[in-house]
Coordinates of C-alpha atoms in Angstrom, one line a residue:
M30 CA 14.3 27.9 163.0
S31 CA 15.2 24.3 163.8
R32 CA 12.5 21.9 165.1
P33 CA 12.6 21.0 168.8
L34 CA 14.6 17.8 169.5
V35 CA 11.5 16.2 171.1
D36 CA 9.7 16.6 167.7
T37 CA 12.4 15.0 165.7
V38 CA 12.5 12.1 168.2
Q39 CA 8.7 11.7 167.8
E40 CA 9.1 11.7 164.0
L41 CA 11.9 9.1 164.3
C42 CA 9.6 6.9 166.4
A43 CA 6.9 7.3 163.7
A44 CA 9.3 6.3 161.0
I45 CA 10.3 3.2 162.9
A46 CA 6.7 2.3 163.5
A47 CA 6.1 2.7 159.7
F48 CA 9.1 0.6 158.8
D49 CA 10.6 3.5 156.9
P50 CA 14.5 3.2 157.1
A51 CA 15.0 6.1 154.6
V52 CA 13.2 8.6 156.7
A53 CA 14.6 7.2 159.9
G54 CA 18.1 7.5 158.6
E55 CA 17.6 11.1 157.4
L56 CA 16.3 12.0 160.9
V57 CA 19.2 10.5 162.7
E58 CA 21.7 12.2 160.4
G59 CA 19.8 15.4 161.0
G60 CA 20.2 15.2 164.7
A61 CA 17.4 13.0 166.0
D62 CA 18.7 11.1 169.1
P63 CA 18.3 7.3 168.7
D64 CA 19.3 7.0 172.4
R65 CA 16.7 9.4 173.8
V66 CA 14.8 7.6 176.7
L67 CA 11.1 7.5 175.9
P68 CA 8.3 7.7 178.5
E69 CA 7.9 3.9 178.7
G70 CA 11.7 3.5 179.3
T71 CA 12.7 2.4 175.8
T72 CA 14.6 4.3 173.1
P73 CA 14.1 4.7 169.3
L74 CA 17.1 2.3 168.8
W75 CA 15.5 -0.2 171.1
R76 CA 12.2 0.1 169.1
A77 CA 14.2 -0.5 165.8
V78 CA 15.7 -3.6 167.2
D79 CA 12.4 -4.8 168.5
S80 CA 10.8 -4.2 165.0
G81 CA 12.8 -7.0 163.4
S82 CA 13.9 -4.9 160.5
P83 CA 17.7 -5.0 159.9
A84 CA 17.4 -2.0 157.6
L85 CA 15.8 0.1 160.3
V86 CA 18.5 -0.8 162.8
T87 CA 21.2 0.1 160.3
A88 CA 19.5 3.4 159.7
V89 CA 19.1 4.2 163.4
L90 CA 22.2 2.7 164.9
G91 CA 24.3 5.9 164.5
N92 CA 28.0 6.4 164.6
E93 CA 30.4 4.5 166.9
P94 CA 27.8 2.6 168.8
R95 CA 30.4 0.6 170.7
L96 CA 31.9 3.7 172.1
R97 CA 28.7 5.7 172.4
L98 CA 26.5 3.2 174.2
P99 CA 27.2 2.0 177.8
E100 CA 27.9 -1.7 178.2
E101 CA 24.6 -2.2 179.9
T102 CA 22.7 -0.7 177.0
R103 CA 24.6 -2.7 174.4
E104 CA 23.8 -5.9 176.3
R105 CA 20.2 -5.0 176.6
L106 CA 19.9 -4.6 172.8
L107 CA 21.7 -7.8 172.2
T108 CA 19.4 -9.6 174.7
L109 CA 16.4 -8.2 172.9
A110 CA 17.4 -9.3 169.5
R111 CA 18.6 -12.7 170.8
A112 CA 15.3 -13.4 172.6
W113 CA 13.3 -12.7 169.4
H114 CA 15.6 -14.9 167.4
E115 CA 15.7 -17.9 169.8
T116 CA 12.0 -17.7 170.7
G117 CA 10.7 -17.2 167.2
V118 CA 8.6 -14.4 165.9
E119 CA 5.2 -16.1 165.9
Q120 CA 5.6 -17.5 169.5
E121 CA 6.8 -14.1 170.8
L122 CA 3.9 -12.3 169.1
R123 CA 1.5 -14.7 170.8
R124 CA 3.2 -14.2 174.2
R125 CA 3.1 -10.4 173.9
T126 CA -0.4 -10.0 172.5
G127 CA -2.1 -13.0 174.2
A128 CA -3.9 -13.6 170.9
S129 CA -4.6 -17.1 169.6
G130 CA -5.7 -16.3 166.1
M131 CA -3.8 -16.9 162.9
V132 CA -0.6 -14.9 162.3
Q133 CA -0.8 -12.9 159.1
T134 CA 2.4 -13.2 157.2
V135 CA 3.6 -11.3 154.1
R136 CA 6.9 -11.1 152.3
V137 CA 8.0 -7.5 151.9
P138 CA 11.1 -5.5 150.9
D139 CA 13.1 -4.4 154.0
D140 CA 15.3 -1.7 152.5
E141 CA 14.4 1.4 150.5
N142 CA 16.0 -0.1 147.3
E143 CA 14.0 -3.3 147.7
F144 CA 17.2 -5.3 147.4
N145 CA 16.5 -7.5 150.5
H146 CA 13.2 -9.0 151.5
I147 CA 11.8 -10.2 154.8
L148 CA 8.7 -11.8 156.3
Q149 CA 6.4 -9.5 158.1
H150 CA 4.1 -11.0 160.8
S151 CA 1.0 -9.4 162.3
L152 CA -1.1 -10.5 165.2
G153 CA -3.4 -8.8 167.7
G154 CA -2.5 -5.3 166.4
L155 CA 1.3 -5.9 166.6
T156 CA 3.4 -6.1 163.5
V157 CA 7.0 -7.4 163.5
R158 CA 9.5 -8.5 160.9
D159 CA 11.6 -11.7 161.2
G160 CA 15.0 -10.2 160.8
H161 CA 16.2 -10.5 164.4
A162 CA 19.0 -13.0 163.6
G163 CA 20.3 -10.4 161.1
I164 CA 19.9 -7.6 163.7
L165 CA 21.8 -9.7 166.2
T166 CA 24.5 -10.3 163.7
A167 CA 24.8 -6.6 162.9
L168 CA 24.8 -5.5 166.6
E169 CA 27.5 -8.1 167.5
W170 CA 29.8 -6.8 164.8
A171 CA 29.0 -3.2 165.6
F172 CA 30.0 -3.9 169.2
R173 CA 33.0 -5.9 167.9
I174 CA 31.9 -9.2 169.3
L175 CA 33.4 -12.0 167.1
T176 CA 30.6 -14.5 166.8
P177 CA 31.8 -17.9 165.7
V178 CA 31.7 -18.3 161.9
D179 CA 29.8 -21.5 162.2
E180 CA 27.0 -19.8 164.1
L181 CA 26.8 -16.9 161.6
V182 CA 26.6 -19.3 158.7
A183 CA 23.9 -21.3 160.5
R184 CA 21.8 -18.1 160.8
A185 CA 22.1 -17.4 157.1
A186 CA 21.5 -21.0 156.1
A187 CA 18.3 -21.2 158.1
Q188 CA 16.7 -18.7 155.7
P189 CA 15.5 -20.5 152.5
D190 CA 14.9 -17.1 150.8
E191 CA 18.2 -16.2 149.3
D192 CA 17.1 -12.5 149.3
H193 CA 16.3 -12.5 153.0
A194 CA 17.8 -9.6 154.9
T195 CA 19.3 -11.8 157.5
R196 CA 21.4 -13.6 154.8
W197 CA 22.7 -10.2 153.7
E198 CA 23.6 -9.1 157.2
V199 CA 25.6 -12.3 157.7
L200 CA 27.3 -11.9 154.3
R201 CA 28.2 -8.3 155.0
V202 CA 29.8 -9.1 158.4
L203 CA 31.8 -12.0 157.0
L204 CA 33.0 -9.8 154.1
D205 CA 34.2 -7.3 156.7
R206 CA 36.0 -9.9 158.8
Q207 CA 39.3 -10.4 156.9
S208 CA 41.3 -12.7 159.2
E209 CA 42.7 -16.0 158.1
E210 CA 40.8 -17.6 161.0
T211 CA 37.5 -16.4 159.6
W212 CA 38.4 -17.4 156.1
S213 CA 39.5 -20.9 157.1
A214 CA 36.3 -21.5 159.2
L215 CA 34.1 -20.2 156.4
V216 CA 35.5 -22.3 153.5
A217 CA 35.3 -25.4 155.7
H218 CA 31.6 -25.3 155.0
R219 CA 32.2 -26.5 151.5
H220 CA 32.2 -30.0 153.1
H221 CA 29.1 -29.4 155.2
P222 CA 26.4 -32.1 154.8
D223 CA 23.7 -29.5 154.7
P224 CA 23.4 -28.1 151.2
A225 CA 22.1 -24.7 152.6
H226 CA 25.5 -24.1 154.2
R227 CA 27.3 -24.9 150.9
R228 CA 25.0 -22.6 149.0
F229 CA 25.7 -19.8 151.3
L230 CA 29.4 -20.3 151.0
A231 CA 29.0 -20.2 147.2
E232 CA 27.1 -16.9 147.5
Y233 CA 29.9 -15.5 149.7
L234 CA 32.6 -16.5 147.2
R235 CA 30.6 -15.0 144.3
V236 CA 30.1 -11.7 146.1
H237 CA 33.6 -11.6 147.5
G238 CA 35.1 -12.4 144.1
I239 CA 33.3 -9.4 142.6
L240 CA 34.1 -7.0 145.4
A241 CA 37.7 -8.0 146.1
D242 CA 39.1 -9.3 142.8
D243 CA 42.4 -7.5 143.7
S244 CA 42.6 -9.3 147.0
P245 CA 46.0 -10.9 147.9
R246 CA 44.1 -14.1 148.3
A247 CA 42.4 -13.9 144.9
R248 CA 44.5 -16.6 143.2
S249 CA 44.2 -19.0 146.1
E250 CA 40.5 -18.3 146.4
G251 CA 40.1 -19.0 142.7
D252 CA 42.0 -22.3 143.0
L253 CA 39.9 -23.3 145.9
A254 CA 36.7 -22.5 144.1
S255 CA 37.7 -24.5 141.0
A256 CA 38.7 -27.5 143.1
W257 CA 35.4 -27.3 145.0
A258 CA 33.4 -27.0 141.8
A259 CA 35.0 -30.2 140.6
E260 CA 33.8 -32.0 143.7
E261 CA 30.4 -30.4 144.3
T262 CA 27.4 -32.5 143.3
D263 CA 24.9 -29.7 143.3
P264 CA 24.8 -27.4 140.2
T265 CA 23.6 -24.4 142.2
C266 CA 26.6 -24.6 144.5
S267 CA 29.2 -25.4 141.7
R268 CA 28.0 -22.5 139.6
G269 CA 28.1 -20.1 142.5
C270 CA 31.5 -21.1 143.8
C271 CA 33.2 -20.9 140.4
G272 CA 31.4 -18.1 138.8
P273 CA 33.4 -15.1 140.1
W274 CA 36.6 -16.3 138.5
T275 CA 35.3 -17.1 135.1
S276 CA 34.0 -14.8 132.3
S277 CA 32.2 -17.2 130.0
I278 CA 30.1 -20.3 130.0
T279 CA 30.5 -23.5 128.1
P280 CA 27.8 -24.8 125.8
G281 CA 26.8 -27.2 128.5
G282 CA 26.1 -24.4 130.9
R283 CA 29.2 -24.8 133.1
P284 CA 31.7 -22.0 133.6
Q285 CA 34.9 -22.4 131.6
G286 CA 37.9 -23.3 133.8
C287 CA 35.8 -25.5 136.1
A288 CA 36.2 -29.2 135.8
M289 CA 33.0 -31.3 135.5
P290 CA 32.1 -32.9 138.8
R291 CA 33.3 -36.4 139.5
T292 CA 29.8 -37.6 140.5
P293 CA 26.5 -37.1 138.7
M294 CA 25.1 -33.6 139.2
R295 CA 22.0 -33.5 141.4
R296 CA 20.0 -31.0 143.4
C297 CA 21.2 -30.5 147.0
G298 CA 19.3 -32.6 149.3
E299 CA 18.3 -35.3 146.8
R300 CA 19.1 -38.9 147.8

C-alpha cells in the first residue's frame, strides 16, 4: 500500500530541513509534491530555495517548472532567492531571528557526492547556506530568463572558494547557453581587470574544452585560449585557459603549444 501523500510531503520537508538532497530528490521522483501548500503558506520548493542550498533546489525543483508553476509563484521564488543574495546571509539571519550573537559558520559539502562546497551559517536556532546566488542563477535559467552574462560571471567571481556551489551553478548555466552572444560576452572577461573574473573564464574554458571537444567552435576556442595564454600575466589563469587543448606539459611547467607570456608572470592581484 502506498503512503499517503501528506506523509511523503512531510518527509520531503524533513529532508529539506536536514539538507539532504539525495532523499529529497528520491521523494520528489516518487511522487512527493514540491508545490503542495503547507499550513504556514509556503511550499517544500519555497523552503528549499530559502535554505540556501543549490543542491536541494535542484533535487526539489521537479520537471518543467516554467510550465508547471504559475508566473506569480515563479516570481515569488525569484524574489526570495534575490533577497537573500542581495541582503547577505548574516544580515538576513539577524533580521529573521533578532539575535545579536556571533554567527557560527562552517564549510560543508552541498551535494551528495561532496563535489561542491558551501558555507553554512547558524544563528538563533536558524541554519542557512550561502548559495542563494547559485539558486537565483538556477531558477532564472529554469524559467528561461536570460540573465546578462556579466552579472552571472560577477556572481561566480564573488566566491573565492573555487569549489563553491554557486560557481558551479553559474558554470552549468553558461555551458547550457550556446549562443554566440553568450560566448562573445563571456570571453570578453579575459580582459577584465579583476583577476577573479579571468580565473572563472579559465575554468569555463577548461570544463568546456573537456565536455565539448567536438564543438564546431573547438578550433577557434583553442586559438583564442592560446592567444590569451600568451598575454595573461597570471599563471593560474594561463594554465586554466590553455589546458583543455594541450596534452602535455613542458619542463618549465607550461602547457605545450602555449607561448610564454610577454610580461613577467605574477599572481593575479599583485602590483
